[in-house]
Tab-separated table of N, CA, C and O in Angstrom:
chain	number	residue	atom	x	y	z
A	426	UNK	N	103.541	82.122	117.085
A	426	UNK	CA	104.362	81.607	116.018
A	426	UNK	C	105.288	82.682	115.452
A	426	UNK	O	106.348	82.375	114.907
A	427	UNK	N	104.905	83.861	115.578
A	427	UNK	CA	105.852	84.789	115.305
A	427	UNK	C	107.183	85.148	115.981
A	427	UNK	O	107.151	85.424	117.180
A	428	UNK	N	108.327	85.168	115.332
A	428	UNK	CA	109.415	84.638	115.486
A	428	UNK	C	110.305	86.531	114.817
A	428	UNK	O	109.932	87.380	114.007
A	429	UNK	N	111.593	86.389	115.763
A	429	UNK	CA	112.269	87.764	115.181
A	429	UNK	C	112.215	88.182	114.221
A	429	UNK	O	111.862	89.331	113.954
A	430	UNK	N	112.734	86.891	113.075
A	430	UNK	CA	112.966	87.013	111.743
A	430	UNK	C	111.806	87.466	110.743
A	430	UNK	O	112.159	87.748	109.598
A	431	UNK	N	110.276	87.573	111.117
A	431	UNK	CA	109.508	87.474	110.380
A	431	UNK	C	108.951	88.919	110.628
A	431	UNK	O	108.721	89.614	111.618
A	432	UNK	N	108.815	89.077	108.952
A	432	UNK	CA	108.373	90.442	108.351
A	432	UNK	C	107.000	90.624	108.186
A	432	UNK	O	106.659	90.583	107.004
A	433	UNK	N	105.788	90.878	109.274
A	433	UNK	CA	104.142	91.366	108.520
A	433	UNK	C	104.139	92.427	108.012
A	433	UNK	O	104.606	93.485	108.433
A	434	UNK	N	103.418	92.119	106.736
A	434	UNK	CA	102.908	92.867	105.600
A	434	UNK	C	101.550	93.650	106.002
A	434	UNK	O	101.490	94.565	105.180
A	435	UNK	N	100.727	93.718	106.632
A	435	UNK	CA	99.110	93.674	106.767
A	435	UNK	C	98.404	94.760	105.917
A	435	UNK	O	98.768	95.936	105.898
A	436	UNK	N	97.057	94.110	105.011
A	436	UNK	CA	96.229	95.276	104.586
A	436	UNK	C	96.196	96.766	104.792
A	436	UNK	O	95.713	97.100	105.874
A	437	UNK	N	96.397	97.251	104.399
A	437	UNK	CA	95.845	99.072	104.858
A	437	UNK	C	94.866	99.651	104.379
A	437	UNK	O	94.733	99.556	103.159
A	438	UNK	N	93.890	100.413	105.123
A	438	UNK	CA	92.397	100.715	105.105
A	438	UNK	C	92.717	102.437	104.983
A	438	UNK	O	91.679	103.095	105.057
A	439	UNK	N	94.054	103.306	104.799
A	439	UNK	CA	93.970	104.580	104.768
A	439	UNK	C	92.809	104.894	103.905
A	439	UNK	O	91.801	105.463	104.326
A	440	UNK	N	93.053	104.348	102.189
A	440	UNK	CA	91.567	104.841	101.920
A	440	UNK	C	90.435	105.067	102.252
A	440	UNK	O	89.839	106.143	102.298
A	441	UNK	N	89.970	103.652	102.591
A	441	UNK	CA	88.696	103.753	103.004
A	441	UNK	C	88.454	104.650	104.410
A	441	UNK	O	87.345	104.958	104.847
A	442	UNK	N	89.548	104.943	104.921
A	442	UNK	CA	89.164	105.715	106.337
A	442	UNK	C	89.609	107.276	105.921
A	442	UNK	O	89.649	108.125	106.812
A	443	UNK	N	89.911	107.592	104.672
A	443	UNK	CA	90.415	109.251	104.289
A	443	UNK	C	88.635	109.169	103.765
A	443	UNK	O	87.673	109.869	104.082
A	444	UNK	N	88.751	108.113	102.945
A	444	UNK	CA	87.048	108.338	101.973
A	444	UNK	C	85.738	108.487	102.937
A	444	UNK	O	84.796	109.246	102.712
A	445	UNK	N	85.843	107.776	103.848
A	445	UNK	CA	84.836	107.697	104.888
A	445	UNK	C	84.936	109.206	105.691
A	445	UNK	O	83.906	109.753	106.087
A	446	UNK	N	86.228	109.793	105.881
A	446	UNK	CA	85.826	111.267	106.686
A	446	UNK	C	85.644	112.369	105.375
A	446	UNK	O	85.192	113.488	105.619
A	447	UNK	N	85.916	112.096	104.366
A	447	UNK	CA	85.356	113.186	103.076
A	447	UNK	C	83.629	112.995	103.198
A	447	UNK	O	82.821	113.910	103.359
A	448	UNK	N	83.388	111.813	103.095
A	448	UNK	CA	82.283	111.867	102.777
A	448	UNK	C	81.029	111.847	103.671
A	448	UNK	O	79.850	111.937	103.331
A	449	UNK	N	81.638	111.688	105.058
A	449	UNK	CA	80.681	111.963	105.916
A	449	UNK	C	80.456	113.611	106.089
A	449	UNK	O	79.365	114.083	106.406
A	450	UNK	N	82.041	114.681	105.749
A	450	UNK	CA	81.575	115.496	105.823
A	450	UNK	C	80.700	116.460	104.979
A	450	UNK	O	80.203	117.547	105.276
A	451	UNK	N	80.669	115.870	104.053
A	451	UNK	CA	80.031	116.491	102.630
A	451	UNK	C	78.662	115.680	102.726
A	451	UNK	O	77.879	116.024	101.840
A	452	UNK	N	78.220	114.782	103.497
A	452	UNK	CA	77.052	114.468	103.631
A	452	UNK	C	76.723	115.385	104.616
A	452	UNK	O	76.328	116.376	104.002
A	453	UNK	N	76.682	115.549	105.523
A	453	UNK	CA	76.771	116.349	106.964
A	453	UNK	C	76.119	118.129	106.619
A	453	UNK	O	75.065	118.675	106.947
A	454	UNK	N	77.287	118.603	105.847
A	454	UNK	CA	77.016	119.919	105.318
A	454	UNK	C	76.079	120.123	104.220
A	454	UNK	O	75.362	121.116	104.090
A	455	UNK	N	76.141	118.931	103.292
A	455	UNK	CA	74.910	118.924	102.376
A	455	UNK	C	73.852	118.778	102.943
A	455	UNK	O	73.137	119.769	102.797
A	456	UNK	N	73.403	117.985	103.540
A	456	UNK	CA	71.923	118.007	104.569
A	456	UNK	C	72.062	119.324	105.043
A	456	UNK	O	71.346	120.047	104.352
A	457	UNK	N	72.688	119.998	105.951
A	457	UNK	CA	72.037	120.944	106.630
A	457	UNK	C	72.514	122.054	105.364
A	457	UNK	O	72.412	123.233	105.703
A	458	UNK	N	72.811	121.911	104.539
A	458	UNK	CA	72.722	123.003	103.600
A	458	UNK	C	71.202	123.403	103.442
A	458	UNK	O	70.602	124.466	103.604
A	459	UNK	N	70.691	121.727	102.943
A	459	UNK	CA	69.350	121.591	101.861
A	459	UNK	C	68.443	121.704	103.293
A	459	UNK	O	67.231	121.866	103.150
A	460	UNK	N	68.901	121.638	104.436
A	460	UNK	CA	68.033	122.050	105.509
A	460	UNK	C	67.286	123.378	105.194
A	460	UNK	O	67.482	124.067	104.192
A	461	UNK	N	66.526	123.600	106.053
A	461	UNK	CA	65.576	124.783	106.484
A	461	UNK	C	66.025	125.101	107.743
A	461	UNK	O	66.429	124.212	108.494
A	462	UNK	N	65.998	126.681	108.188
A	462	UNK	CA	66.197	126.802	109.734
A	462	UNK	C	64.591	127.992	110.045
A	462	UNK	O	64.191	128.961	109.400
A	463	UNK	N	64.154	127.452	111.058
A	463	UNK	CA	62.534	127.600	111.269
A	463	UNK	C	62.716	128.225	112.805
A	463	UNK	O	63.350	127.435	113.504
A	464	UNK	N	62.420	129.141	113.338
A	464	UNK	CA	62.208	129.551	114.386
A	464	UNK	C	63.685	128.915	115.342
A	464	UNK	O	63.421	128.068	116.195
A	465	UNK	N	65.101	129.314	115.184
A	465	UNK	CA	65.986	128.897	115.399
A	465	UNK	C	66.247	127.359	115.589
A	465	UNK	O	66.893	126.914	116.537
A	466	UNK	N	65.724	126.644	114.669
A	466	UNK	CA	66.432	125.184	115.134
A	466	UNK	C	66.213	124.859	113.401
A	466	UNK	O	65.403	125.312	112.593
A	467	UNK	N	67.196	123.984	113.284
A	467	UNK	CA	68.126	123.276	112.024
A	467	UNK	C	66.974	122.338	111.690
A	467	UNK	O	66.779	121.562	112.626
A	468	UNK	N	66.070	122.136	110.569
A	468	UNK	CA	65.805	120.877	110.300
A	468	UNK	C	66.252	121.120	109.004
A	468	UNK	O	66.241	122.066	108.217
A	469	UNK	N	66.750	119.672	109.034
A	469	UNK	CA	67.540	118.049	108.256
A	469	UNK	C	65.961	117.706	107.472
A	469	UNK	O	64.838	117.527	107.944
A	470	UNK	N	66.588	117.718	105.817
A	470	UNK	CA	65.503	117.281	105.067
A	470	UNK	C	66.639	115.999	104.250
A	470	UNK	O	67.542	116.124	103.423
A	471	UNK	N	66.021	114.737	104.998
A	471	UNK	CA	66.572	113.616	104.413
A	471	UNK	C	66.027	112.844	103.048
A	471	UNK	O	66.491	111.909	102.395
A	472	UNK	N	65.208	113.400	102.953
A	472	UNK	CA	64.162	112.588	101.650
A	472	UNK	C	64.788	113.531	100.367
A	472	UNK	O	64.059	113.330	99.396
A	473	UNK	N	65.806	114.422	100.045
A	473	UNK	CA	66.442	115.192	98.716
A	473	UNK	C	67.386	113.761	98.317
A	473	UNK	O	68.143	113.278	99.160
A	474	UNK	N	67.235	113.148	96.907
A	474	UNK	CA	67.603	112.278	96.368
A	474	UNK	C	69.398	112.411	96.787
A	474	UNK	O	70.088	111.436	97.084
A	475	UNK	N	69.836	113.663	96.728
A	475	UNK	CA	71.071	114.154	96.359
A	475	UNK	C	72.252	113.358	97.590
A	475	UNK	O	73.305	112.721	97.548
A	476	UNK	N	70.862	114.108	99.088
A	476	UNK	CA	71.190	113.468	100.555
A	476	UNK	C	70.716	111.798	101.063
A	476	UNK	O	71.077	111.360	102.155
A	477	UNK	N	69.880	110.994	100.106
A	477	UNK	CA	69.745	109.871	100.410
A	477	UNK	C	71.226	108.809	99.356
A	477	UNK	O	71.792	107.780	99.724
A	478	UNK	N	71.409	109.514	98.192
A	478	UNK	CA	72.596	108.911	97.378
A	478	UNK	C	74.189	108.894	98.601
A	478	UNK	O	74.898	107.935	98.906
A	479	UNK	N	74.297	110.609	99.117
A	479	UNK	CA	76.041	110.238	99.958
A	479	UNK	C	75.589	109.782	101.387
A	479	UNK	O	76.493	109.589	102.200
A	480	UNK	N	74.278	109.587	101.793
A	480	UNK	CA	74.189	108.590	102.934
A	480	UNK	C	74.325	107.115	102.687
A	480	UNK	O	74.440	106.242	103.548
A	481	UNK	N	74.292	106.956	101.275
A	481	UNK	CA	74.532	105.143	100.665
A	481	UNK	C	76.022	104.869	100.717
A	481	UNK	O	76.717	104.143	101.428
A	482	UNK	N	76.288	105.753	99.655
A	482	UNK	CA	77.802	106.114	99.293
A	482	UNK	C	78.738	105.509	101.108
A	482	UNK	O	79.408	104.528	101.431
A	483	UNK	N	78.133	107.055	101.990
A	483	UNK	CA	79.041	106.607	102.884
A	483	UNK	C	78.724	105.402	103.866
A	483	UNK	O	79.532	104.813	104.584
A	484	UNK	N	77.288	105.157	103.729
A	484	UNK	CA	77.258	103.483	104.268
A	484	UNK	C	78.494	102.414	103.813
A	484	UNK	O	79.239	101.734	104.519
A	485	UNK	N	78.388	102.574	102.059
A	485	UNK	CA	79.509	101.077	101.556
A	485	UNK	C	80.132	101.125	102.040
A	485	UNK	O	80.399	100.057	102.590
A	486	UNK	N	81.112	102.415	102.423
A	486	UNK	CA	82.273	103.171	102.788
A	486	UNK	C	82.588	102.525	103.973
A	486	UNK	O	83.678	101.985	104.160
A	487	UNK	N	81.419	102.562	105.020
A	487	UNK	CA	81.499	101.843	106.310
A	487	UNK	C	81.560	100.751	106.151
A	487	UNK	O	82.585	100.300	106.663
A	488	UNK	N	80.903	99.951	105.630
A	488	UNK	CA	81.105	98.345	105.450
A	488	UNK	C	81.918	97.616	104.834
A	488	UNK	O	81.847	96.395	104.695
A	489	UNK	N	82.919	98.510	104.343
A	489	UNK	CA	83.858	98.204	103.455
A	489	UNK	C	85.221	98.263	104.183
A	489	UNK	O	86.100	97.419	104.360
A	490	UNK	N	85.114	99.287	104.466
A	490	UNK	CA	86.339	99.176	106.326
A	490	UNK	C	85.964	98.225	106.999
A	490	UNK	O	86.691	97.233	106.934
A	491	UNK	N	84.847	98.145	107.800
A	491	UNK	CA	84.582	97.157	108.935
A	491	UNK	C	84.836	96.012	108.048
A	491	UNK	O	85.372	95.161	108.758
A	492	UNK	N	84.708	95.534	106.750
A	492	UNK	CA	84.676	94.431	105.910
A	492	UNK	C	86.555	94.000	106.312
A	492	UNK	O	87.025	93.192	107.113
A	493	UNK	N	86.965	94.591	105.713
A	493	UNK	CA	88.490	94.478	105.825
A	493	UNK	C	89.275	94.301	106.846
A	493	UNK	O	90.077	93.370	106.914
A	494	UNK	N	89.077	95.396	107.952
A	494	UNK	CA	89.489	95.282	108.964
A	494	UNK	C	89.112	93.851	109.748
A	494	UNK	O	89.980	93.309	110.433
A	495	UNK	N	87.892	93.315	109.628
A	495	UNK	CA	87.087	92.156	110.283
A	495	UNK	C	87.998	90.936	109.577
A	495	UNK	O	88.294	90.022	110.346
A	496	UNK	N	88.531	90.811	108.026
A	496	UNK	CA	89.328	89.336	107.727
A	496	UNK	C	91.048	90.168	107.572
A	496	UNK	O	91.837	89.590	106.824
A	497	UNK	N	91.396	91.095	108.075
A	497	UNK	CA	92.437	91.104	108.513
A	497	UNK	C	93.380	90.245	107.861
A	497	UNK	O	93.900	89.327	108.495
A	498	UNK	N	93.729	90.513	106.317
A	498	UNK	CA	94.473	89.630	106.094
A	498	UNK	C	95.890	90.338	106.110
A	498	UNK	O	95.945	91.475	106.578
A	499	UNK	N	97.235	89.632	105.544
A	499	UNK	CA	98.367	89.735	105.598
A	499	UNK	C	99.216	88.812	105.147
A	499	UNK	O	98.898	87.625	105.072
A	500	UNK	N	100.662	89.382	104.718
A	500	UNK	CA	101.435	88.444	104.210
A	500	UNK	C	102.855	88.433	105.334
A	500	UNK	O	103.575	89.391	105.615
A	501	UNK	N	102.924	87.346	105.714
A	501	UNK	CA	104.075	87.404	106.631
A	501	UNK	C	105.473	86.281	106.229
A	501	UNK	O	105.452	85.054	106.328
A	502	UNK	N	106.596	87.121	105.777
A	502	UNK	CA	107.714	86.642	105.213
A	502	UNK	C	108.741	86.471	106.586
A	502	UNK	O	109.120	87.330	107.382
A	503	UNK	N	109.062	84.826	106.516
A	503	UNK	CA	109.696	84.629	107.370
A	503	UNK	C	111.378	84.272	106.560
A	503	UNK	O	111.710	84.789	105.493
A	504	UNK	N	111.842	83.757	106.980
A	504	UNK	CA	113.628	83.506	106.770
A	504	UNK	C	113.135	81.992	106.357
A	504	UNK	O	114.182	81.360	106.218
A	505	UNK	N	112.058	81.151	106.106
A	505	UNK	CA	111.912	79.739	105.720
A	505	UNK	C	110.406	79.688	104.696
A	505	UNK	O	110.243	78.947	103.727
A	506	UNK	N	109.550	80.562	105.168
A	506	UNK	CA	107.938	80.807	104.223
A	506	UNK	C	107.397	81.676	103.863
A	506	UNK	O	107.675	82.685	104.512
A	507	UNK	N	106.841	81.794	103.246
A	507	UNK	CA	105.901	82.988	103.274
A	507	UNK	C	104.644	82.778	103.090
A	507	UNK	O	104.356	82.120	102.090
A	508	UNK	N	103.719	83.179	103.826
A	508	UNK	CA	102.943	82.227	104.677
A	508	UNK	C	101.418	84.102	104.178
A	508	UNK	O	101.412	85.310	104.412
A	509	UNK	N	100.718	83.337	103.630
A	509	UNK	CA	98.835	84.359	103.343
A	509	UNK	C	98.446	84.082	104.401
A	509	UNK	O	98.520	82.897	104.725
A	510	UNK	N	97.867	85.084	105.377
A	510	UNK	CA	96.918	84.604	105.948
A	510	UNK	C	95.676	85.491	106.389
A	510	UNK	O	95.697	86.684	106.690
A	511	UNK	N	95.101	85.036	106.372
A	511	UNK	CA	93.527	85.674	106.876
A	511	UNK	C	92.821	85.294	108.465
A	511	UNK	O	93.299	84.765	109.468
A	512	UNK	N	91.895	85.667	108.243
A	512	UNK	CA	91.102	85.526	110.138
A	512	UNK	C	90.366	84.110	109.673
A	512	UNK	O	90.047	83.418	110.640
A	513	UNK	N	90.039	83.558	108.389
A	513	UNK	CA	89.774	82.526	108.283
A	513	UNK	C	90.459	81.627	107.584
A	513	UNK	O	89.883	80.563	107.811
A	514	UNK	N	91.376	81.426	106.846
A	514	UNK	CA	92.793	81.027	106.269
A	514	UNK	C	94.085	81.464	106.410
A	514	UNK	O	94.426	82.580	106.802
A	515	UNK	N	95.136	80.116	105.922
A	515	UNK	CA	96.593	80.680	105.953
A	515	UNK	C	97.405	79.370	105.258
A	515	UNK	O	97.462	78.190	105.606
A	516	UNK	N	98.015	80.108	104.107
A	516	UNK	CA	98.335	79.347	103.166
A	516	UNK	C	100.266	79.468	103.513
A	516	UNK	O	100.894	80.457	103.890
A	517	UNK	N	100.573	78.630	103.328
A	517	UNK	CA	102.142	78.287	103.674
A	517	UNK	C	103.140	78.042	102.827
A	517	UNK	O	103.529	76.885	102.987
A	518	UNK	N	103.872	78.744	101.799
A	518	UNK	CA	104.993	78.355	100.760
A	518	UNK	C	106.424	78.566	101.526
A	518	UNK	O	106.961	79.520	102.089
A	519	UNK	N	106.769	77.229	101.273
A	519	UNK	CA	108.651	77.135	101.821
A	519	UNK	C	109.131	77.857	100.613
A	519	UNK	O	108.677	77.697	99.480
A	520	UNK	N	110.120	78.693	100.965
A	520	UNK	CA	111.514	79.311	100.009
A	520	UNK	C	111.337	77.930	98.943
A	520	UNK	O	111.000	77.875	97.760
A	521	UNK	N	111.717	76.881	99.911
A	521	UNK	CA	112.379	75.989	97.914
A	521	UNK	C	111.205	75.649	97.295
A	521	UNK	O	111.217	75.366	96.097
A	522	UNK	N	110.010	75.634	98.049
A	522	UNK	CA	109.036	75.599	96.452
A	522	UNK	C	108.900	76.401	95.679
A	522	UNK	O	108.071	76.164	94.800
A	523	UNK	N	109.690	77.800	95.638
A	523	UNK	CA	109.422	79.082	94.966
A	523	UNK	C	110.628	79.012	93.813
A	523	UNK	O	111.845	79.165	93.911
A	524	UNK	N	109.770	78.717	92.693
A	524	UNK	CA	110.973	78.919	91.410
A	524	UNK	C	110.952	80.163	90.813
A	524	UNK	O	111.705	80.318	89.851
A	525	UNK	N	110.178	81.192	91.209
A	525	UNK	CA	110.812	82.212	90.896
A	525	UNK	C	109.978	83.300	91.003
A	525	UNK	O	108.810	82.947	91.166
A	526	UNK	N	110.137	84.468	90.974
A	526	UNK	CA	109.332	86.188	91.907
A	526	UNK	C	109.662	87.212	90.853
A	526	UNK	O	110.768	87.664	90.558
A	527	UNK	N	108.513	87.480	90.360
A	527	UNK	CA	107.928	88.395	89.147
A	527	UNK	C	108.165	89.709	89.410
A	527	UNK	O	109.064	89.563	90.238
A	528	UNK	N	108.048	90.636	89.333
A	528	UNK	CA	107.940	91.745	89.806
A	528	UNK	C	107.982	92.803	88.271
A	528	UNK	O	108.863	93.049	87.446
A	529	UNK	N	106.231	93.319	88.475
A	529	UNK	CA	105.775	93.829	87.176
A	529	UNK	C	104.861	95.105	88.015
A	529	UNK	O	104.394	95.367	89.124
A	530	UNK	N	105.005	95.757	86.390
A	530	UNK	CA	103.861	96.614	86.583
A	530	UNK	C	102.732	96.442	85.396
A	530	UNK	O	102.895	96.210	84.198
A	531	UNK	N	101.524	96.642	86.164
A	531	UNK	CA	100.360	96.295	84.995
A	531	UNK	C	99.202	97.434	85.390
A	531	UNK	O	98.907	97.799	86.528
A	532	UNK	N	98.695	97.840	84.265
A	532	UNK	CA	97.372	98.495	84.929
A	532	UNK	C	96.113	97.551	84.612
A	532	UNK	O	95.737	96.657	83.855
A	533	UNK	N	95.907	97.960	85.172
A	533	UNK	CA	94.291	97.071	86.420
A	533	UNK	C	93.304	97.945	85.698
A	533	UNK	O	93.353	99.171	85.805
A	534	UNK	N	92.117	97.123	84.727
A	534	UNK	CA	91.269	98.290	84.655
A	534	UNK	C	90.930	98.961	83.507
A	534	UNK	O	89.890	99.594	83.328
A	535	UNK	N	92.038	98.771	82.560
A	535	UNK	CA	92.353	99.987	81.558
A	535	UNK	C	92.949	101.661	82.068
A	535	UNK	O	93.088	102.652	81.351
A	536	UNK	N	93.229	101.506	83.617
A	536	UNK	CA	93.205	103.098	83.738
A	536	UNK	C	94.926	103.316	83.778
A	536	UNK	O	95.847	102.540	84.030
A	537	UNK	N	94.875	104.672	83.425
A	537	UNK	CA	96.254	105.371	83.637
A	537	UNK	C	97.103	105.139	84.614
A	537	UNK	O	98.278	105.465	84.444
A	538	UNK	N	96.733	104.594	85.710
A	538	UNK	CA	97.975	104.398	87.026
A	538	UNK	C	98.305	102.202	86.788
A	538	UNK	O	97.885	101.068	86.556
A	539	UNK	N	99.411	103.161	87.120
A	539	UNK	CA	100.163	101.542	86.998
A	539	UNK	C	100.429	100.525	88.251
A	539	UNK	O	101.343	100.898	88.985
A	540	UNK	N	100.030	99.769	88.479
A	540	UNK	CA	100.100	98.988	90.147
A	540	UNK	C	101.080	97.994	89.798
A	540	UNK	O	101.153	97.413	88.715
A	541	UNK	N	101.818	97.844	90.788
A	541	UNK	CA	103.382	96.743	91.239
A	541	UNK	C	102.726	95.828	91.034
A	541	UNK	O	101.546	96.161	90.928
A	542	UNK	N	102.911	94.664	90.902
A	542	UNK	CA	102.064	93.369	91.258
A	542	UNK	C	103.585	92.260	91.275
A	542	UNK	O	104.566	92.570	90.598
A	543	UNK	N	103.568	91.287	91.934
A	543	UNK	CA	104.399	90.557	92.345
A	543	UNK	C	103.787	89.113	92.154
A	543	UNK	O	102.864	88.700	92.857
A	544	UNK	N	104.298	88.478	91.281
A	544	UNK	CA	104.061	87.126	91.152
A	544	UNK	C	104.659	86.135	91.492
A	544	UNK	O	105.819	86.537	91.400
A	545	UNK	N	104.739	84.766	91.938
A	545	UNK	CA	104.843	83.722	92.272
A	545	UNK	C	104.697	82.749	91.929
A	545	UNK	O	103.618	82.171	92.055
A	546	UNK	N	105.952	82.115	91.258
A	546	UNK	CA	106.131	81.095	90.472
A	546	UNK	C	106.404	79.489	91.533
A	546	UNK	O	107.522	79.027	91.761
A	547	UNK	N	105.158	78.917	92.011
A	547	UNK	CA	105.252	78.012	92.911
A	547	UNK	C	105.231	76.677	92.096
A	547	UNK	O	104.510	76.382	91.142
A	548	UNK	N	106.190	75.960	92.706
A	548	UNK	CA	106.473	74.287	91.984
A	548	UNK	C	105.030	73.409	92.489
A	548	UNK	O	104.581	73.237	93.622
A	549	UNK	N	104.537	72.951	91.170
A	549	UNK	CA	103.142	72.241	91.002
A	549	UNK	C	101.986	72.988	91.055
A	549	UNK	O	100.902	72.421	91.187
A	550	UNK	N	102.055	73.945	90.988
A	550	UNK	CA	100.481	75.086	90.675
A	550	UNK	C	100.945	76.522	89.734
A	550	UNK	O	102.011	77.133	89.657
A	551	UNK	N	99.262	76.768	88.918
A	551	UNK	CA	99.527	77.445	88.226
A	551	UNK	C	99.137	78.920	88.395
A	551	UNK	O	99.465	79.746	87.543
């Protein structure tokens, strides 16, 4: 269905894949920090609260990529729709149902950074 005219948008996972190599390596070096080395070989003491917390940490980390990457969503603007879609949905707005395109900044959160957000003023929903 993809056609010249049409622009994909798709998710980006840089975070979670910059956060996932920080924190595997700071798990990595923290274990064999809190290791012992015994008659030349490295043992890994996994039971230190410190090393069972960034082995969680970087679990979410993993499942949170594979999460994303797995519904693959995206927004794809064609020259007639602009069309959500996901690995299990895909929602379809024609140009003329669109009465009109927001374009704000709001912070999310209460925190100091300000995020774009783009709204969509669609005829018959709120």
């Amino acid at each position: 269905m993809k056609t010249q005219d049409q622009i994909i948008f798709s998710q980006t996972t840089d975070f979670y894949w910059k956060s996932l190599a920080v924190y595997s390596v700071i798990f990595i070096f923290f274990s064999i920090f809190v290791g012992t080395i015994e008659n030349g070989e490295i043992k890994i003491i996994i039971r230190n609260p410190i090393v069972i917390l960034l082995g969680f940490i970087t679990l979410i980390t993993l499942i949170s990529l594979v999460y994303r990457w797995w519904r693959a969503r995206a927004i794809i603007v064609g020259p007639q729709s602009i069309i959500f879609k996901s690995r299990f949905s895909k929602i379809e707005f024609p140009i003329s149902a669109i009465k009109m395109i927001i374009f704000t900044r709001e912070r999310i959160f209460r925190t100091k950074r300000e995020f774009r957000v783009i709204k969509l003023v669609i005829e018959g929903r709120k």
